[in-house]
Amino acid sequence: MDVAAMLTVLAEIRELLAQPDNDYSWSSFLDNDAALEEIDAIVTEIQSTGHAPLMLRVLFAPTGPIQEVAISSGWGETFLVVVDRFDAAWAAGQ
């Protein structure tokens, strides 16, 4: 994994998830705060260990929690661009 690239992707997705009008009803996130807490915890883990938890792949998966928020909140196309960068960051160094 490219740590710097992954942290950049997570910062981008955090900014998108922090938008006040997001719809979390189809997501496994309870609400905006829960989504941000989960992303923040992952960022902290990556910063301290240099590794991402495998569950991060679930968050970015097709029909995963982030995509559900993205689609129902009107930024589905933006998510597809970010997820391409996520995939590249995850695959780097393998």
mmCIF file of C-alpha atoms in Angstrom:
data_model
loop_
_atom_site.group_PDB
_atom_site.id
_atom_site.type_symbol
_atom_site.label_atom_id
_atom_site.label_comp_id
_atom_site.label_asym_id
_atom_site.label_seq_id
_atom_site.Cartn_x
_atom_site.Cartn_y
_atom_site.Cartn_z
ATOM 1 C CA MET A 1 0.000 0.000 0.000
ATOM 2 C CA ASP A 2 1.119 3.524 -0.764
ATOM 3 C CA VAL A 3 0.580 5.112 2.659
ATOM 4 C CA ALA A 4 0.758 8.733 1.493
ATOM 5 C CA ALA A 5 -1.680 8.121 -1.374
ATOM 6 C CA MET A 6 -4.083 6.236 0.908
ATOM 7 C CA LEU A 7 -4.061 9.042 3.465
ATOM 8 C CA THR A 8 -4.833 11.500 0.659
ATOM 9 C CA VAL A 9 -7.760 9.345 -0.491
ATOM 10 C CA LEU A 10 -9.068 9.091 3.059
ATOM 11 C CA ALA A 11 -8.837 12.860 3.483
ATOM 12 C CA GLU A 12 -10.862 13.299 0.279
ATOM 13 C CA ILE A 13 -13.498 10.786 1.306
ATOM 14 C CA ARG A 14 -13.688 12.301 4.793
ATOM 15 C CA GLU A 15 -14.394 15.706 3.253
ATOM 16 C CA LEU A 16 -17.176 14.193 1.134
ATOM 17 C CA LEU A 17 -18.668 12.301 4.082
ATOM 18 C CA ALA A 18 -18.596 15.489 6.184
ATOM 19 C CA GLN A 19 -20.995 17.349 3.881
ATOM 20 C CA PRO A 20 -24.006 18.398 5.953
ATOM 21 C CA ASP A 21 -26.724 17.197 3.552
ATOM 22 C CA ASN A 22 -25.500 13.617 3.131
ATOM 23 C CA ASP A 23 -28.104 10.857 3.277
ATOM 24 C CA TYR A 24 -26.985 7.928 5.457
ATOM 25 C CA SER A 25 -30.258 5.987 5.309
ATOM 26 C CA TRP A 26 -28.950 3.254 2.955
ATOM 27 C CA SER A 27 -25.569 3.048 4.620
ATOM 28 C CA SER A 28 -24.396 1.008 7.576
ATOM 29 C CA PHE A 29 -23.118 4.255 9.101
ATOM 30 C CA LEU A 30 -25.560 5.535 11.714
ATOM 31 C CA ASP A 31 -24.909 9.140 10.760
ATOM 32 C CA ASN A 32 -22.309 11.688 9.750
ATOM 33 C CA ASP A 33 -20.477 11.529 13.083
ATOM 34 C CA ALA A 34 -20.207 7.732 12.976
ATOM 35 C CA ALA A 35 -18.809 7.800 9.440
ATOM 36 C CA LEU A 36 -16.216 10.416 10.315
ATOM 37 C CA GLU A 37 -15.197 8.586 13.493
ATOM 38 C CA GLU A 38 -14.622 5.400 11.511
ATOM 39 C CA ILE A 39 -12.524 7.175 8.878
ATOM 40 C CA ASP A 40 -10.550 9.014 11.571
ATOM 41 C CA ALA A 41 -9.806 5.745 13.390
ATOM 42 C CA ILE A 42 -8.528 4.185 10.163
ATOM 43 C CA VAL A 43 -6.332 7.212 9.448
ATOM 44 C CA THR A 44 -4.882 6.962 12.953
ATOM 45 C CA GLU A 45 -4.172 3.257 12.478
ATOM 46 C CA ILE A 46 -2.456 3.822 9.138
ATOM 47 C CA GLN A 47 -0.389 6.672 10.556
ATOM 48 C CA SER A 48 0.747 4.612 13.537
ATOM 49 C CA THR A 49 1.314 1.241 11.845
ATOM 50 C CA GLY A 50 1.770 1.956 8.141
ATOM 51 C CA HIS A 51 -0.927 -0.627 7.404
ATOM 52 C CA ALA A 52 -4.628 -0.365 6.624
ATOM 53 C CA PRO A 53 -7.183 -2.704 8.176
ATOM 54 C CA LEU A 54 -8.739 -5.110 5.675
ATOM 55 C CA MET A 55 -12.193 -3.788 6.533
ATOM 56 C CA LEU A 56 -11.217 -0.616 4.674
ATOM 57 C CA ARG A 57 -11.815 -2.598 1.475
ATOM 58 C CA VAL A 58 -15.411 -3.172 2.624
ATOM 59 C CA LEU A 59 -16.002 0.551 3.124
ATOM 60 C CA PHE A 60 -14.905 1.255 -0.471
ATOM 61 C CA ALA A 61 -16.525 -1.835 -2.053
ATOM 62 C CA PRO A 62 -19.300 -1.603 -4.630
ATOM 63 C CA THR A 63 -22.524 -1.154 -2.656
ATOM 64 C CA GLY A 64 -20.379 -0.619 0.444
ATOM 65 C CA PRO A 65 -21.244 2.022 3.020
ATOM 66 C CA ILE A 66 -19.377 4.878 1.360
ATOM 67 C CA GLN A 67 -20.862 4.223 -2.062
ATOM 68 C CA GLU A 68 -24.341 4.025 -0.547
ATOM 69 C CA VAL A 69 -23.877 7.477 0.991
ATOM 70 C CA ALA A 70 -22.371 8.775 -2.255
ATOM 71 C CA ILE A 71 -25.239 7.600 -4.444
ATOM 72 C CA SER A 72 -28.006 8.744 -2.126
ATOM 73 C CA SER A 73 -26.276 12.091 -1.553
ATOM 74 C CA GLY A 74 -25.594 12.970 -5.191
ATOM 75 C CA TRP A 75 -21.837 12.445 -5.402
ATOM 76 C CA GLY A 76 -21.771 8.935 -6.849
ATOM 77 C CA GLU A 77 -19.677 9.937 -9.867
ATOM 78 C CA THR A 78 -17.135 11.643 -7.621
ATOM 79 C CA PHE A 79 -16.942 8.472 -5.527
ATOM 80 C CA LEU A 80 -16.023 6.448 -8.634
ATOM 81 C CA VAL A 81 -13.063 8.746 -9.273
ATOM 82 C CA VAL A 82 -11.915 8.540 -5.645
ATOM 83 C CA VAL A 83 -12.326 4.759 -5.500
ATOM 84 C CA ASP A 84 -10.010 4.404 -8.512
ATOM 85 C CA ARG A 85 -7.337 6.246 -6.520
ATOM 86 C CA PHE A 86 -8.144 4.076 -3.501
ATOM 87 C CA ASP A 87 -7.606 0.914 -5.568
ATOM 88 C CA ALA A 88 -4.291 2.233 -6.908
ATOM 89 C CA ALA A 89 -3.079 3.183 -3.416
ATOM 90 C CA TRP A 90 -4.106 -0.208 -2.015
ATOM 91 C CA ALA A 91 -2.385 -2.133 -4.820
ATOM 92 C CA ALA A 92 0.859 -0.138 -4.723
ATOM 93 C CA GLY A 93 3.761 -2.205 -3.516
ATOM 94 C CA GLN A 94 2.054 -5.572 -3.914
#
